Amino acid sequence: MTIPLRRAGAEVTVSLFGFRPGTLEDAVHGPVDILLEQVTASLVRHCRAVLTEVDQLATALRTRPVIDQATGMVTHMLGCDAQDAFGMLRRFSQRSNRKLAEVAESVVRGRGRGLERDLARMADSS
């Protein structure tokens, strides 16, 4: 027996199998109904979590090139390695309450001008 369910915009089918014909005719009532609700709710939660993660990964892939470019500029300006430059950009992002991609875009757009003093101060404090 296959039971289609629609919950929270998702369509789910649950298939039940019995050893003897006719044993599942009343399966959609009682404990099986509760089990189906739980399975469906769990699947919907899992699908939402997966879609959220996919969205976050897509954003990361989209913003990574500008972050890498800004990291290279900071590396050149301060003469540090890429890991330290990335850490400084990240701290600058946190302290200014802006997303890392926004900070990186402003560094690239301004070719790093105006940030030398702030970045140097952060380099000295770390």
Short mmCIF file of N, CA, C and O in Angstrom, two decimals:
data_model
loop_
_atom_site.label_atom_id
_atom_site.label_comp_id
_atom_site.label_asym_id
_atom_site.label_seq_id
_atom_site.Cartn_x
_atom_site.Cartn_y
_atom_site.Cartn_z
N MET A 1 0.85 -1.15 0.00
CA MET A 1 0.00 0.00 0.00
C MET A 1 0.91 1.23 0.00
O MET A 1 1.86 1.32 0.76
N THR A 2 0.62 2.18 -0.87
CA THR A 2 1.34 3.44 -0.93
C THR A 2 0.38 4.55 -0.54
O THR A 2 -0.70 4.66 -1.10
N ILE A 3 0.81 5.36 0.40
CA ILE A 3 -0.04 6.43 0.93
C ILE A 3 0.61 7.77 0.58
O ILE A 3 1.72 8.05 1.04
N PRO A 4 -0.07 8.57 -0.25
CA PRO A 4 0.47 9.90 -0.55
C PRO A 4 0.09 10.90 0.55
O PRO A 4 -1.02 10.88 1.06
N LEU A 5 1.05 11.75 0.90
CA LEU A 5 0.80 12.79 1.90
C LEU A 5 1.33 14.11 1.38
O LEU A 5 2.33 14.16 0.70
N ARG A 6 0.64 15.17 1.73
CA ARG A 6 1.10 16.52 1.38
C ARG A 6 1.14 17.32 2.68
O ARG A 6 0.14 17.52 3.33
N ARG A 7 2.35 17.78 3.03
CA ARG A 7 2.54 18.58 4.23
C ARG A 7 3.50 19.71 3.93
O ARG A 7 4.57 19.50 3.35
N ALA A 8 3.16 20.90 4.34
CA ALA A 8 4.03 22.08 4.23
C ALA A 8 4.59 22.25 2.81
O ALA A 8 5.75 22.54 2.63
N GLY A 9 3.76 22.02 1.82
CA GLY A 9 4.18 22.21 0.43
C GLY A 9 4.99 21.07 -0.15
O GLY A 9 5.44 21.14 -1.28
N ALA A 10 5.20 20.00 0.61
CA ALA A 10 5.97 18.86 0.11
C ALA A 10 5.03 17.67 -0.07
O ALA A 10 4.12 17.46 0.72
N GLU A 11 5.27 16.95 -1.14
CA GLU A 11 4.50 15.73 -1.38
C GLU A 11 5.38 14.54 -1.07
O GLU A 11 6.49 14.44 -1.56
N VAL A 12 4.87 13.65 -0.22
CA VAL A 12 5.62 12.48 0.21
C VAL A 12 4.72 11.26 0.02
O VAL A 12 3.53 11.33 0.27
N THR A 13 5.33 10.18 -0.43
CA THR A 13 4.58 8.92 -0.46
C THR A 13 5.31 7.93 0.44
O THR A 13 6.53 7.85 0.43
N VAL A 14 4.54 7.22 1.22
CA VAL A 14 5.09 6.21 2.11
C VAL A 14 4.48 4.88 1.67
O VAL A 14 3.27 4.75 1.52
N SER A 15 5.34 3.90 1.46
CA SER A 15 4.88 2.58 1.04
C SER A 15 5.02 1.60 2.19
O SER A 15 6.06 1.54 2.84
N LEU A 16 3.95 0.86 2.43
CA LEU A 16 3.94 -0.17 3.46
C LEU A 16 3.75 -1.52 2.78
O LEU A 16 3.02 -1.64 1.81
N PHE A 17 4.41 -2.53 3.31
CA PHE A 17 4.33 -3.86 2.74
C PHE A 17 3.87 -4.83 3.82
O PHE A 17 4.30 -4.75 4.96
N GLY A 18 2.98 -5.74 3.44
CA GLY A 18 2.50 -6.76 4.38
C GLY A 18 2.82 -8.14 3.84
O GLY A 18 3.03 -8.34 2.65
N PHE A 19 2.84 -9.10 4.75
CA PHE A 19 3.13 -10.48 4.34
C PHE A 19 1.91 -11.18 3.76
O PHE A 19 2.03 -12.07 2.95
N ARG A 20 0.73 -10.77 4.18
CA ARG A 20 -0.49 -11.39 3.69
C ARG A 20 -1.38 -10.36 3.03
O ARG A 20 -1.44 -9.22 3.48
N PRO A 21 -2.10 -10.74 2.00
CA PRO A 21 -3.01 -9.81 1.34
C PRO A 21 -4.08 -9.30 2.30
O PRO A 21 -4.59 -10.04 3.13
N GLY A 22 -4.38 -8.00 2.20
CA GLY A 22 -5.46 -7.41 2.98
C GLY A 22 -5.08 -6.97 4.38
O GLY A 22 -5.91 -6.38 5.08
N THR A 23 -3.87 -7.24 4.83
CA THR A 23 -3.51 -6.90 6.21
C THR A 23 -3.30 -5.40 6.41
O THR A 23 -3.30 -4.93 7.54
N LEU A 24 -3.14 -4.66 5.34
CA LEU A 24 -2.88 -3.23 5.47
C LEU A 24 -4.07 -2.34 5.13
O LEU A 24 -3.93 -1.13 5.03
N GLU A 25 -5.24 -2.93 4.97
CA GLU A 25 -6.40 -2.15 4.55
C GLU A 25 -6.75 -1.06 5.55
O GLU A 25 -7.18 0.03 5.17
N ASP A 26 -6.58 -1.30 6.82
CA ASP A 26 -6.87 -0.29 7.84
C ASP A 26 -5.59 0.38 8.35
O ASP A 26 -5.58 0.97 9.43
N ALA A 27 -4.53 0.31 7.58
CA ALA A 27 -3.21 0.78 8.04
C ALA A 27 -3.13 2.29 8.24
O ALA A 27 -2.29 2.76 8.99
N VAL A 28 -3.98 3.05 7.56
CA VAL A 28 -3.88 4.50 7.68
C VAL A 28 -4.52 5.02 8.96
O VAL A 28 -4.56 6.22 9.19
N HIS A 29 -4.97 4.15 9.82
CA HIS A 29 -5.57 4.55 11.09
C HIS A 29 -4.65 4.12 12.23
O HIS A 29 -3.86 3.20 12.11
N GLY A 30 -4.74 4.80 13.35
CA GLY A 30 -4.01 4.39 14.54
C GLY A 30 -2.52 4.68 14.47
O GLY A 30 -2.10 5.73 14.00
N PRO A 31 -1.72 3.72 14.97
CA PRO A 31 -0.28 3.94 15.07
C PRO A 31 0.40 4.23 13.73
O PRO A 31 1.36 5.00 13.68
N VAL A 32 -0.09 3.64 12.66
CA VAL A 32 0.52 3.88 11.35
C VAL A 32 0.30 5.33 10.93
O VAL A 32 1.21 5.97 10.37
N ASP A 33 -0.84 5.88 11.24
CA ASP A 33 -1.12 7.28 10.91
C ASP A 33 -0.14 8.20 11.65
O ASP A 33 0.41 9.14 11.08
N ILE A 34 0.09 7.90 12.92
CA ILE A 34 1.05 8.69 13.70
C ILE A 34 2.45 8.55 13.12
O ILE A 34 3.19 9.52 12.99
N LEU A 35 2.81 7.33 12.77
CA LEU A 35 4.13 7.08 12.17
C LEU A 35 4.28 7.85 10.87
O LEU A 35 5.32 8.49 10.62
N LEU A 36 3.26 7.86 10.03
CA LEU A 36 3.31 8.58 8.77
C LEU A 36 3.48 10.08 9.00
O LEU A 36 4.24 10.75 8.29
N GLU A 37 2.78 10.62 9.98
CA GLU A 37 2.92 12.04 10.31
C GLU A 37 4.34 12.36 10.74
O GLU A 37 4.91 13.37 10.33
N GLN A 38 4.92 11.50 11.57
CA GLN A 38 6.27 11.73 12.05
C GLN A 38 7.29 11.64 10.91
O GLN A 38 8.21 12.45 10.82
N VAL A 39 7.15 10.64 10.05
CA VAL A 39 8.05 10.48 8.91
C VAL A 39 7.96 11.69 7.99
O VAL A 39 8.97 12.25 7.57
N THR A 40 6.76 12.11 7.70
CA THR A 40 6.56 13.26 6.81
C THR A 40 7.14 14.53 7.41
O THR A 40 7.85 15.28 6.74
N ALA A 41 6.88 14.78 8.68
CA ALA A 41 7.42 15.98 9.33
C ALA A 41 8.94 15.96 9.33
O ALA A 41 9.59 16.97 9.07
N SER A 42 9.51 14.80 9.58
CA SER A 42 10.97 14.67 9.59
C SER A 42 11.55 14.91 8.19
O SER A 42 12.56 15.61 8.04
N LEU A 43 10.92 14.37 7.18
CA LEU A 43 11.39 14.59 5.81
C LEU A 43 11.30 16.05 5.40
O LEU A 43 12.21 16.59 4.77
N VAL A 44 10.22 16.71 5.77
CA VAL A 44 10.06 18.13 5.44
C VAL A 44 11.14 18.95 6.13
O VAL A 44 11.77 19.82 5.52
N ARG A 45 11.40 18.68 7.42
CA ARG A 45 12.47 19.39 8.14
C ARG A 45 13.82 19.16 7.48
O ARG A 45 14.62 20.08 7.30
N HIS A 46 14.09 17.91 7.13
CA HIS A 46 15.37 17.57 6.50
C HIS A 46 15.51 18.28 5.15
O HIS A 46 16.58 18.82 4.85
N CYS A 47 14.48 18.28 4.36
CA CYS A 47 14.53 18.94 3.05
C CYS A 47 14.77 20.43 3.20
O CYS A 47 15.57 21.02 2.45
N ARG A 48 14.13 21.06 4.16
CA ARG A 48 14.34 22.49 4.40
C ARG A 48 15.78 22.75 4.81
O ARG A 48 16.40 23.71 4.36
N ALA A 49 16.33 21.90 5.67
CA ALA A 49 17.72 22.07 6.11
C ALA A 49 18.68 21.91 4.94
O ALA A 49 19.64 22.68 4.80
N VAL A 50 18.41 20.95 4.08
CA VAL A 50 19.27 20.72 2.91
C VAL A 50 19.19 21.92 1.96
O VAL A 50 20.21 22.40 1.46
N LEU A 51 18.00 22.44 1.72
CA LEU A 51 17.84 23.59 0.84
C LEU A 51 18.53 24.83 1.41
O LEU A 51 19.14 25.60 0.67
N THR A 52 18.47 25.00 2.71
CA THR A 52 19.17 26.12 3.35
C THR A 52 20.68 25.98 3.16
O THR A 52 21.37 26.94 2.82
N GLU A 53 21.19 24.77 3.35
CA GLU A 53 22.62 24.54 3.18
C GLU A 53 23.06 24.75 1.73
O GLU A 53 24.10 25.35 1.47
N VAL A 54 22.25 24.31 0.79
CA VAL A 54 22.56 24.52 -0.62
C VAL A 54 22.60 26.01 -0.94
O VAL A 54 23.50 26.49 -1.65
N ASP A 55 21.67 26.76 -0.39
CA ASP A 55 21.64 28.21 -0.60
C ASP A 55 22.90 28.87 -0.03
O ASP A 55 23.50 29.74 -0.65
N GLN A 56 23.30 28.44 1.17
CA GLN A 56 24.50 28.99 1.79
C GLN A 56 25.75 28.65 0.98
O GLN A 56 26.64 29.50 0.81
N LEU A 57 25.83 27.44 0.47
CA LEU A 57 26.98 27.04 -0.35
C LEU A 57 27.01 27.82 -1.67
O LEU A 57 28.09 28.22 -2.13
N ALA A 58 25.86 28.06 -2.26
CA ALA A 58 25.80 28.84 -3.49
C ALA A 58 26.28 30.27 -3.25
O ALA A 58 27.03 30.84 -4.06
N THR A 59 25.88 30.84 -2.12
CA THR A 59 26.34 32.18 -1.77
C THR A 59 27.84 32.19 -1.56
O THR A 59 28.54 33.10 -2.03
N ALA A 60 28.36 31.19 -0.87
CA ALA A 60 29.80 31.10 -0.64
C ALA A 60 30.57 30.99 -1.96
O ALA A 60 31.60 31.65 -2.13
N LEU A 61 30.07 30.20 -2.87
CA LEU A 61 30.73 30.06 -4.18
C LEU A 61 30.70 31.37 -4.97
O LEU A 61 31.65 31.72 -5.66
N ARG A 62 29.61 32.09 -4.85
CA ARG A 62 29.45 33.35 -5.56
C ARG A 62 30.38 34.43 -5.01
O ARG A 62 30.90 35.25 -5.74
N THR A 63 30.56 34.45 -3.70
CA THR A 63 31.34 35.52 -3.07
C THR A 63 32.81 35.18 -2.90
O THR A 63 33.62 36.07 -2.63
N ARG A 64 33.19 33.94 -3.07
CA ARG A 64 34.57 33.53 -2.81
C ARG A 64 35.60 34.26 -3.67
O ARG A 64 36.65 34.64 -3.16
N PRO A 65 35.36 34.48 -4.96
CA PRO A 65 36.38 35.15 -5.77
C PRO A 65 36.74 36.55 -5.26
O PRO A 65 37.92 36.91 -5.20
N VAL A 66 35.75 37.34 -4.85
CA VAL A 66 36.04 38.70 -4.38
C VAL A 66 36.74 38.64 -3.02
O VAL A 66 37.61 39.47 -2.73
N ILE A 67 36.41 37.66 -2.20
CA ILE A 67 37.08 37.50 -0.91
C ILE A 67 38.55 37.12 -1.14
O ILE A 67 39.45 37.66 -0.49
N ASP A 68 38.79 36.23 -2.09
CA ASP A 68 40.16 35.85 -2.43
C ASP A 68 40.95 37.04 -2.97
O ASP A 68 42.13 37.22 -2.63
N GLN A 69 40.30 37.83 -3.79
CA GLN A 69 40.97 39.01 -4.36
C GLN A 69 41.32 40.01 -3.25
O GLN A 69 42.43 40.53 -3.21
N ALA A 70 40.39 40.27 -2.34
CA ALA A 70 40.65 41.18 -1.23
C ALA A 70 41.75 40.62 -0.32
O ALA A 70 42.61 41.37 0.16
N THR A 71 41.75 39.32 -0.11
CA THR A 71 42.79 38.69 0.70
C THR A 71 44.16 38.91 0.07
O THR A 71 45.13 39.24 0.75
N GLY A 72 44.23 38.78 -1.25
CA GLY A 72 45.49 39.03 -1.96
C GLY A 72 45.95 40.47 -1.81
O GLY A 72 47.14 40.75 -1.65
N MET A 73 45.01 41.40 -1.86
CA MET A 73 45.35 42.82 -1.73
C MET A 73 45.88 43.11 -0.32
O MET A 73 46.87 43.82 -0.16
N VAL A 74 45.23 42.55 0.70
CA VAL A 74 45.68 42.76 2.07
C VAL A 74 47.05 42.10 2.27
O VAL A 74 47.93 42.68 2.93
N THR A 75 47.24 40.94 1.70
CA THR A 75 48.54 40.27 1.78
C THR A 75 49.63 41.17 1.21
O THR A 75 50.70 41.33 1.81
N HIS A 76 49.36 41.77 0.08
CA HIS A 76 50.33 42.67 -0.56
C HIS A 76 50.56 43.93 0.27
O HIS A 76 51.70 44.36 0.48
N MET A 77 49.48 44.54 0.78
CA MET A 77 49.59 45.78 1.54
C MET A 77 50.38 45.60 2.83
O MET A 77 51.19 46.45 3.19
N LEU A 78 50.13 44.49 3.52
CA LEU A 78 50.73 44.32 4.85
C LEU A 78 51.93 43.37 4.86
O LEU A 78 52.58 43.22 5.89
N GLY A 79 52.16 42.70 3.74
CA GLY A 79 53.28 41.77 3.68
C GLY A 79 53.09 40.56 4.58
O GLY A 79 54.05 40.03 5.13
N CYS A 80 51.87 40.13 4.73
CA CYS A 80 51.59 38.95 5.57
C CYS A 80 51.17 37.78 4.67
O CYS A 80 51.06 37.94 3.45
N ASP A 81 50.94 36.62 5.26
CA ASP A 81 50.49 35.49 4.44
C ASP A 81 48.96 35.54 4.26
O ASP A 81 48.27 36.33 4.92
N ALA A 82 48.47 34.69 3.38
CA ALA A 82 47.04 34.71 3.03
C ALA A 82 46.14 34.37 4.22
O ALA A 82 45.07 34.96 4.38
N GLN A 83 46.59 33.46 5.06
CA GLN A 83 45.77 33.08 6.22
C GLN A 83 45.61 34.26 7.18
O GLN A 83 44.50 34.51 7.67
N ASP A 84 46.70 34.99 7.43
CA ASP A 84 46.61 36.16 8.31
C ASP A 84 45.75 37.25 7.68
O ASP A 84 44.96 37.91 8.36
N ALA A 85 45.89 37.45 6.37
CA ALA A 85 45.10 38.47 5.67
C ALA A 85 43.61 38.14 5.75
O ALA A 85 42.79 39.01 6.02
N PHE A 86 43.28 36.88 5.52
CA PHE A 86 41.88 36.46 5.60
C PHE A 86 41.35 36.68 7.02
O PHE A 86 40.23 37.16 7.22
N GLY A 87 42.16 36.33 8.03
CA GLY A 87 41.75 36.53 9.42
C GLY A 87 41.49 38.00 9.73
O GLY A 87 40.54 38.34 10.44
N MET A 88 42.33 38.88 9.18
CA MET A 88 42.12 40.31 9.39
C MET A 88 40.83 40.79 8.74
O MET A 88 40.08 41.56 9.33
N LEU A 89 40.57 40.32 7.53
CA LEU A 89 39.32 40.69 6.85
C LEU A 89 38.11 40.19 7.66
O LEU A 89 37.12 40.90 7.82
N ARG A 90 38.24 38.98 8.18
CA ARG A 90 37.15 38.41 8.96
C ARG A 90 36.92 39.23 10.23
O ARG A 90 35.79 39.56 10.58
N ARG A 91 37.99 39.57 10.94
CA ARG A 91 37.85 40.39 12.15
C ARG A 91 37.30 41.77 11.84
O ARG A 91 36.46 42.30 12.56
N PHE A 92 37.76 42.35 10.74
CA PHE A 92 37.25 43.66 10.32
C PHE A 92 35.75 43.56 10.05
O PHE A 92 34.97 44.44 10.43
N SER A 93 35.35 42.48 9.42
CA SER A 93 33.93 42.23 9.14
C SER A 93 33.13 42.15 10.45
O SER A 93 32.07 42.76 10.58
N GLN A 94 33.64 41.42 11.41
CA GLN A 94 32.94 41.25 12.68
C GLN A 94 32.86 42.57 13.45
O GLN A 94 31.83 42.91 14.00
N ARG A 95 33.97 43.29 13.48
CA ARG A 95 34.01 44.55 14.23
C ARG A 95 33.13 45.63 13.61
O ARG A 95 32.58 46.48 14.30
N SER A 96 33.02 45.60 12.29
CA SER A 96 32.19 46.60 11.62
C SER A 96 30.75 46.13 11.42
O SER A 96 29.94 46.84 10.86
N ASN A 97 30.48 44.89 11.87
CA ASN A 97 29.13 44.31 11.76
C ASN A 97 28.65 44.28 10.31
O ASN A 97 27.51 44.63 10.01
N ARG A 98 29.56 43.91 9.42
CA ARG A 98 29.24 43.76 7.99
C ARG A 98 29.64 42.37 7.54
O ARG A 98 30.55 41.76 8.11
N LYS A 99 28.98 41.89 6.53
CA LYS A 99 29.32 40.58 6.00
C LYS A 99 30.71 40.62 5.38
O LYS A 99 31.12 41.64 4.83
N LEU A 100 31.39 39.50 5.45
CA LEU A 100 32.74 39.40 4.92
C LEU A 100 32.77 39.75 3.44
O LEU A 100 33.67 40.46 2.98
N ALA A 101 31.78 39.30 2.69
CA ALA A 101 31.74 39.59 1.26
C ALA A 101 31.60 41.09 1.01
O ALA A 101 32.20 41.63 0.07
N GLU A 102 30.83 41.79 1.85
CA GLU A 102 30.68 43.24 1.70
C GLU A 102 32.01 43.95 1.97
O GLU A 102 32.38 44.88 1.25
N VAL A 103 32.71 43.53 3.02
CA VAL A 103 34.01 44.12 3.34
C VAL A 103 34.97 43.87 2.18
O VAL A 103 35.68 44.78 1.74
N ALA A 104 34.99 42.64 1.68
CA ALA A 104 35.89 42.30 0.56
C ALA A 104 35.57 43.12 -0.67
O ALA A 104 36.48 43.62 -1.35
N GLU A 105 34.28 43.30 -0.97
CA GLU A 105 33.89 44.11 -2.13
C GLU A 105 34.37 45.55 -1.98
O GLU A 105 34.85 46.16 -2.94
N SER A 106 34.27 46.11 -0.77
CA SER A 106 34.71 47.49 -0.58
C SER A 106 36.23 47.59 -0.68
O SER A 106 36.74 48.59 -1.20
N VAL A 107 36.95 46.58 -0.23
CA VAL A 107 38.42 46.57 -0.37
C VAL A 107 38.79 46.54 -1.84
O VAL A 107 39.63 47.32 -2.30
N VAL A 108 38.16 45.67 -2.60
CA VAL A 108 38.47 45.53 -4.02
C VAL A 108 38.05 46.78 -4.78
O VAL A 108 38.81 47.31 -5.61
N ARG A 109 36.85 47.27 -4.49
CA ARG A 109 36.36 48.46 -5.18
C ARG A 109 37.27 49.66 -4.93
O ARG A 109 37.58 50.43 -5.83
N GLY A 110 37.72 49.83 -3.69
CA GLY A 110 38.58 50.96 -3.35
C GLY A 110 40.06 50.67 -3.51
O GLY A 110 40.89 51.49 -3.14
N ARG A 111 40.34 49.50 -4.05
CA ARG A 111 41.73 49.06 -4.25
C ARG A 111 42.53 49.12 -2.94
O ARG A 111 43.72 49.39 -2.94
N GLY A 112 41.84 48.92 -1.84
CA GLY A 112 42.49 48.88 -0.54
C GLY A 112 42.77 50.22 0.09
O GLY A 112 43.22 50.30 1.22
N ARG A 113 42.48 51.29 -0.65
CA ARG A 113 42.77 52.63 -0.12
C ARG A 113 41.87 52.93 1.07
O ARG A 113 40.69 52.64 1.06
N GLY A 114 42.45 53.55 2.08
CA GLY A 114 41.68 53.95 3.25
C GLY A 114 41.62 52.88 4.32
O GLY A 114 41.22 53.15 5.44
N LEU A 115 42.02 51.67 3.98
CA LEU A 115 41.98 50.61 4.98
C LEU A 115 43.35 50.30 5.57
O LEU A 115 43.44 49.54 6.52
N GLU A 116 44.38 50.88 4.99
CA GLU A 116 45.74 50.54 5.43
C GLU A 116 45.90 50.73 6.94
O GLU A 116 46.42 49.86 7.64
N ARG A 117 45.45 51.88 7.46
CA ARG A 117 45.62 52.19 8.87
C ARG A 117 44.83 51.19 9.73
O ARG A 117 45.35 50.65 10.70
N ASP A 118 43.56 50.93 9.36
CA ASP A 118 42.74 49.99 10.14
C ASP A 118 43.33 48.59 10.12
O ASP A 118 43.39 47.92 11.15
N LEU A 119 43.76 48.16 8.93
CA LEU A 119 44.31 46.81 8.82
C LEU A 119 45.63 46.69 9.56
O LEU A 119 45.91 45.69 10.21
N ALA A 120 46.46 47.72 9.46
CA ALA A 120 47.75 47.70 10.15
C ALA A 120 47.52 47.65 11.68
O ALA A 120 48.22 46.95 12.41
N ARG A 121 46.53 48.41 12.17
CA ARG A 121 46.22 48.40 13.59
C ARG A 121 45.75 47.01 14.02
O ARG A 121 46.13 46.51 15.08
N MET A 122 44.94 46.37 13.19
CA MET A 122 44.49 45.01 13.50
C MET A 122 45.65 44.04 13.48
O MET A 122 45.72 43.12 14.29
N ALA A 123 46.57 44.23 12.53
CA ALA A 123 47.73 43.34 12.45
C ALA A 123 48.57 43.48 13.70
O ALA A 123 49.11 42.49 14.23
N ASP A 124 48.70 44.71 14.22
CA ASP A 124 49.49 44.93 15.43
C ASP A 124 48.81 44.35 16.66
O ASP A 124 49.48 43.90 17.58
N SER A 125 47.47 44.35 16.68
CA SER A 125 46.76 43.86 17.87
C SER A 125 46.62 42.34 17.89
O SER A 125 46.23 41.79 18.89
N SER A 126 46.92 41.66 16.79
CA SER A 126 46.76 40.20 16.80
C SER A 126 48.03 39.49 17.14
O SER A 126 49.02 39.95 17.44
#
